[in-house]
mmCIF file of C-alpha atoms in Angstrom:
data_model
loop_
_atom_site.group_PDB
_atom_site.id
_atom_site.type_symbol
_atom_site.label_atom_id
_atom_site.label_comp_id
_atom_site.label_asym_id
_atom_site.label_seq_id
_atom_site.Cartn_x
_atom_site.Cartn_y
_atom_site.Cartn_z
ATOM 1 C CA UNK A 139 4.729 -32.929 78.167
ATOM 2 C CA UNK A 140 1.609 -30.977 78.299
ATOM 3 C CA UNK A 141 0.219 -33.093 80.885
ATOM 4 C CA UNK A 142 2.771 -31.599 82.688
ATOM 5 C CA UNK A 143 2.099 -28.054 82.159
ATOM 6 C CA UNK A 144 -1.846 -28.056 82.477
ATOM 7 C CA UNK A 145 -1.956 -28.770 85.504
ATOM 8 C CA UNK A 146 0.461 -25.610 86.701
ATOM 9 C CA UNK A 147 -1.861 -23.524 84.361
ATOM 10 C CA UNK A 148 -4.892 -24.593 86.583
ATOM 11 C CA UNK A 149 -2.971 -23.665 89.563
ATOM 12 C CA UNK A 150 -2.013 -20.363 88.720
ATOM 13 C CA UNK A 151 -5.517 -18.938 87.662
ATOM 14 C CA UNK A 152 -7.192 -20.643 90.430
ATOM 15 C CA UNK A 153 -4.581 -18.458 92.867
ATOM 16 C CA UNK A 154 -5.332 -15.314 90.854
ATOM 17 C CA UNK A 155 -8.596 -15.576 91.210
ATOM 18 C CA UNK A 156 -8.894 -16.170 94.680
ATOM 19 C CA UNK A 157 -5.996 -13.782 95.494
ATOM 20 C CA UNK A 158 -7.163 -10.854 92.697
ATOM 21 C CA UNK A 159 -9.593 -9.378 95.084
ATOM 22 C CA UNK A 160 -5.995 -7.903 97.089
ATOM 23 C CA UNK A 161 -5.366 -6.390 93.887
ATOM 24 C CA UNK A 162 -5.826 -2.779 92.998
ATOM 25 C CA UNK A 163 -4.246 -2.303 89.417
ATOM 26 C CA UNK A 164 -3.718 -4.170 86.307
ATOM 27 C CA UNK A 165 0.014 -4.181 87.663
ATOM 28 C CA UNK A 166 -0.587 -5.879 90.349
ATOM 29 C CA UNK A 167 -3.084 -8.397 89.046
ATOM 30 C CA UNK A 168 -0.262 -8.998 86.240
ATOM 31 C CA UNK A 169 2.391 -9.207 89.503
ATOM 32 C CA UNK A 170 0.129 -11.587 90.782
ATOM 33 C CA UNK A 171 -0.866 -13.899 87.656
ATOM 34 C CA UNK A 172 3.416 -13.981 87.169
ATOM 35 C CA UNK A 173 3.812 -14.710 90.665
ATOM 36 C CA UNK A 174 1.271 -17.376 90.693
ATOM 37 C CA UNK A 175 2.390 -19.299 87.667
ATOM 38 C CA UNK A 176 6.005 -18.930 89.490
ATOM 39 C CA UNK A 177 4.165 -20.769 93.014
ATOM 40 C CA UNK A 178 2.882 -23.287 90.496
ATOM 41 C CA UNK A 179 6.657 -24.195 90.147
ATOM 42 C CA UNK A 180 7.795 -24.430 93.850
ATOM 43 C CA UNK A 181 8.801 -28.152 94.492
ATOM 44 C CA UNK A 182 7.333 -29.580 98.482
ATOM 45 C CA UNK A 183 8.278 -32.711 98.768
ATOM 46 C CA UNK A 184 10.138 -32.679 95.737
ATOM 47 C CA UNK A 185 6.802 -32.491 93.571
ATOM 48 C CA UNK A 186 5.777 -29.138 92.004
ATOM 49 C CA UNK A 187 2.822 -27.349 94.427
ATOM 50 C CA UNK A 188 0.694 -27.312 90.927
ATOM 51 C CA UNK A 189 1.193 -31.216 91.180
ATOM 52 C CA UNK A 190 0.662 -31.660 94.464
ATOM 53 C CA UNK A 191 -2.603 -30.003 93.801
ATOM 54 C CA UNK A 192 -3.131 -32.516 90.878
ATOM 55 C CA UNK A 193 -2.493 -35.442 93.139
ATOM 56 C CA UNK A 194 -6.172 -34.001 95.254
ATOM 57 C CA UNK A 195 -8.645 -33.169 92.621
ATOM 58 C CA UNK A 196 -7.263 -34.361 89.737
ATOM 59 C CA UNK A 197 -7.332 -32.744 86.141
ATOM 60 C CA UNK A 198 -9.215 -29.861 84.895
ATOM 61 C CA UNK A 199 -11.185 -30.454 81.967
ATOM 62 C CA UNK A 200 -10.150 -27.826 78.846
ATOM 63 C CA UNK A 201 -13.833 -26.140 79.317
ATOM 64 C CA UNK A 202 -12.987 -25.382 83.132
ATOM 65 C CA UNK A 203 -9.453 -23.769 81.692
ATOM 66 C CA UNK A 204 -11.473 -21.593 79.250
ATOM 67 C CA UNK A 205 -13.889 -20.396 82.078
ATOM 68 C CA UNK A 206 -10.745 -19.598 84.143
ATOM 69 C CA UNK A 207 -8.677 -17.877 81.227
ATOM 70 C CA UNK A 208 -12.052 -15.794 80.554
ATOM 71 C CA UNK A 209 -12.535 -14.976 84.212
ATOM 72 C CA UNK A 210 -9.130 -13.532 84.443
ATOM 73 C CA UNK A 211 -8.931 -11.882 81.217
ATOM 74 C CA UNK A 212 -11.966 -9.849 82.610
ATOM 75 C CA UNK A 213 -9.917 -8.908 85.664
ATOM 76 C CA UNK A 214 -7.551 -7.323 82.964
ATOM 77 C CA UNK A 215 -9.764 -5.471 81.244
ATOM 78 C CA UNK A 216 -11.431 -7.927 78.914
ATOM 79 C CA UNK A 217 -15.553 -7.584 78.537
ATOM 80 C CA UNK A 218 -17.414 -10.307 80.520
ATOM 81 C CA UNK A 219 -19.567 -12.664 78.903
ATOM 82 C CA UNK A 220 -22.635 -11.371 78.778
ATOM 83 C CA UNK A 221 -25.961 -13.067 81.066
ATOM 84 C CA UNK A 222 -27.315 -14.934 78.209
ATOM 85 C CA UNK A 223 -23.702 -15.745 76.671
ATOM 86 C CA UNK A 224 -22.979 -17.119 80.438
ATOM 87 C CA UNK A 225 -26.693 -18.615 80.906
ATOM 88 C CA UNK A 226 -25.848 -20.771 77.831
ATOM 89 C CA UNK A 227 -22.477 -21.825 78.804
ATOM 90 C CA UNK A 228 -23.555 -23.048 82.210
ATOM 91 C CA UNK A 229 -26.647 -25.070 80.678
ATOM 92 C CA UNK A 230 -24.624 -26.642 78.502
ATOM 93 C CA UNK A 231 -22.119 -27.949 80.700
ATOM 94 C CA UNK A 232 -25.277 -29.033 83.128
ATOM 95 C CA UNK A 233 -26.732 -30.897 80.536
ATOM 96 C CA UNK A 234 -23.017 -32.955 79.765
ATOM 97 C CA UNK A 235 -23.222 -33.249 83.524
ATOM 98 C CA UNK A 236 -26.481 -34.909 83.799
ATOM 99 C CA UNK A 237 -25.683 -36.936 80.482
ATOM 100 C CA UNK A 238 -22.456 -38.133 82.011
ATOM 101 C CA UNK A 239 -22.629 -38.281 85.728
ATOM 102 C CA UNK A 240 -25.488 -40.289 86.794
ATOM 103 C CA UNK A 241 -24.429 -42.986 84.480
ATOM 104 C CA UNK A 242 -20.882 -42.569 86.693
ATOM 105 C CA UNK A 243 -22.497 -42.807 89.662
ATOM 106 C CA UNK A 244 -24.174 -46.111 89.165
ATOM 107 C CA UNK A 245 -27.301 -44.735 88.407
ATOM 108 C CA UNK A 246 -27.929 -46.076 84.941
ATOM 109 C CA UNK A 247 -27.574 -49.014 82.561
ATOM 110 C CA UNK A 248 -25.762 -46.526 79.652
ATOM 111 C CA UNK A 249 -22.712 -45.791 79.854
ATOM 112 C CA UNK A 250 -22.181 -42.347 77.781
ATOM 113 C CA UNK A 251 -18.128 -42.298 79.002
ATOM 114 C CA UNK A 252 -17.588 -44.937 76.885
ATOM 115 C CA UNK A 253 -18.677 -43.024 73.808
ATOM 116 C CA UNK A 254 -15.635 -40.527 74.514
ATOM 117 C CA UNK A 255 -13.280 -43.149 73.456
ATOM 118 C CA UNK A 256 -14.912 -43.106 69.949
ATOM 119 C CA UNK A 257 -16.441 -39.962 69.916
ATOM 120 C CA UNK A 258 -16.942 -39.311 66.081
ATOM 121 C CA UNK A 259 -21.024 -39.519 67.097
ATOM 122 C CA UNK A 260 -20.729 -36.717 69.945
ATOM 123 C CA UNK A 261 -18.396 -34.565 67.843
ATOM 124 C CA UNK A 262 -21.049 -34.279 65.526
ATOM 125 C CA UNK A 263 -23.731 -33.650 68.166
ATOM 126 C CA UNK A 264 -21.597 -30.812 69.929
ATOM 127 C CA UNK A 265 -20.407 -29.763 66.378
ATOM 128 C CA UNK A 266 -24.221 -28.541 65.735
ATOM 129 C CA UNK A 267 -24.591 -27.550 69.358
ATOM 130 C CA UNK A 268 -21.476 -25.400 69.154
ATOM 131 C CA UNK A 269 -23.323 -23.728 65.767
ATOM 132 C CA UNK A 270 -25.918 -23.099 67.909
ATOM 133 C CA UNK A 271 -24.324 -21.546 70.064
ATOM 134 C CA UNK A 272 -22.432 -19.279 67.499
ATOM 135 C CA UNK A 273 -25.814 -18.273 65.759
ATOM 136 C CA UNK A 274 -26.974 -17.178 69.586
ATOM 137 C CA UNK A 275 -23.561 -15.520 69.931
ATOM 138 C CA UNK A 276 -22.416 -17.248 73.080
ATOM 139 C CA UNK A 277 -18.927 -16.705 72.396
ATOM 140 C CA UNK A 278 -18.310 -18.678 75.579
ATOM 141 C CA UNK A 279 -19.884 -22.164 75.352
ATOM 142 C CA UNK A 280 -18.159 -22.361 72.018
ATOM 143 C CA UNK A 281 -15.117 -21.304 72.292
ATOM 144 C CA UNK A 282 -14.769 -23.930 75.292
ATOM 145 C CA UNK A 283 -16.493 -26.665 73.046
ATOM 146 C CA UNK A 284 -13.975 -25.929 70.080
ATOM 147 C CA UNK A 285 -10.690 -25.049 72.252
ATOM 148 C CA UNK A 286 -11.833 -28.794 73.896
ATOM 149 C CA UNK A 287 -12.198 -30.486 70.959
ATOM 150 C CA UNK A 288 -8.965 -28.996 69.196
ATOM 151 C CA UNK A 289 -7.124 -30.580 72.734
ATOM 152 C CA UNK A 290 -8.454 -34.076 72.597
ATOM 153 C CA UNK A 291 -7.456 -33.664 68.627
ATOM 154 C CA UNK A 292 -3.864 -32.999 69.935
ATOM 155 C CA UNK A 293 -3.547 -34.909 72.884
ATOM 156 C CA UNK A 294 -2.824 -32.296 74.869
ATOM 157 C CA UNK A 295 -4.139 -34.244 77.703
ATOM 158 C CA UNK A 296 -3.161 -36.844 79.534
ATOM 159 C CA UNK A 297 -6.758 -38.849 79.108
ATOM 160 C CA UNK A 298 -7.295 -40.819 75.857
ATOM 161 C CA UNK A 299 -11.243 -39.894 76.350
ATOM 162 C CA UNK A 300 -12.980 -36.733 75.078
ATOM 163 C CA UNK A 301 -15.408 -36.063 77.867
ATOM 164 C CA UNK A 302 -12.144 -35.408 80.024
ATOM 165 C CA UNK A 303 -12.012 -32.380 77.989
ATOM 166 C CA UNK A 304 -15.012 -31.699 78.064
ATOM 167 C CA UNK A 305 -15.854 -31.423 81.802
ATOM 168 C CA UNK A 306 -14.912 -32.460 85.195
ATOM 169 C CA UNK A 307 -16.828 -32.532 88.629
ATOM 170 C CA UNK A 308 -15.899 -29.265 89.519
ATOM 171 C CA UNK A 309 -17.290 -27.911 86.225
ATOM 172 C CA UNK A 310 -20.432 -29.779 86.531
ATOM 173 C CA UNK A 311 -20.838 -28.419 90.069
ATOM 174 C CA UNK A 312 -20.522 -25.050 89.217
ATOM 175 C CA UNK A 313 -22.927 -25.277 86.338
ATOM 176 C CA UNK A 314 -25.435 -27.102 87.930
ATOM 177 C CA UNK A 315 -25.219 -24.762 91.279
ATOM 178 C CA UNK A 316 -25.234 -21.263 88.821
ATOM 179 C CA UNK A 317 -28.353 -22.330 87.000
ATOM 180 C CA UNK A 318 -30.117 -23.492 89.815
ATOM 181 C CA UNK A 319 -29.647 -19.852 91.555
ATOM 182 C CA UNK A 320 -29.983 -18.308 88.484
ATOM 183 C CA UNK A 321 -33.402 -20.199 88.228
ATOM 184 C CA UNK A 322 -34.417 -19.067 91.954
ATOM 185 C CA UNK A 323 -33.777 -15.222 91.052
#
């Protein structure tokens, strides 16, 4: 059942925060966020639009929904992460990105996604990186390491594999692009 309603969560912050710029109030932006999760709901084709959407680019990873709750809670109001609270967010979703995606890409022998089936080892590697990241008070890196790791606990995925809650391409992207301009400023 939650694989059903993760997807329409995706949906609906992705609209608000492409749409929030139109937005002049916290009344409106909450309009919008309602009216967003509503779109998520409209059936084409008798599928859900938020499914529909699933069907292209596939599932975000719980990490990328934590990035997108934060984002909008900041367009209510909420503080922003700070630079160095954001800085180590986005290098450590690089680094699972260039752990994990050259190895997907055919360019290595290992095969780390195989490791999220069993993941006992990496929980305790992103247990003490999540500590880490506590003690350096990026509230953001850990609270999308824990809130991922508390989903793959549940199951509140579809995927049986841990790194799917971890991060997905899009994620990686974004990380990878951020601290590469980051690093030319």
């Amino acid at each position: 059942m939650t694989d059903f309603w993760l997807p329409h969560l995706a949906f609906a912050l992705l609209v608000f925060l492409i749409l929030t710029r139109l937005t002049r109030n916290t009344t409106q932006r909450g309009i919008l966020l309602a009216g967003s999760l509503l779109l998520s709901l409209v059936p084409v084709q008798g599928i859900s639009l938020a499914l529909q959407l699933r069907t292209y680019i596939g599932d975000l990873s719980v990490a990328s929904l934590v990035l997108l709750g934060w984002a909008t809670l900041s367009r209510f109001g909420v503080p922003p992460a700070s630079a160095g609270d954001r800085l180590a967010s986005l290098a450590l979703f690089a680094g699972l990105a260039v752990l994990l995606y050259p190895a997907a890409l055919g360019l290595s022998y290992a095969d780390p996604y195989q490791l999220g089936f069993e993941p006992r080892p990496m929980l305790m590697v992103l247990g003490l990186l999540c500590v880490v990241l506590i003690v350096q008070r990026s509230w953001l890196g850990a609270l999308a390491l824990v809130l991922a790791t508390l989903a793959f606990a549940l199951r509140l995925g579809a995927s049986e594999n841990y790194w799917d809650y971890l991060i997905d391409p899009y994620l990686a992207l974004y990380s990878l692009g951020a601290l590469l301009l980051a690093g030319g400023r």
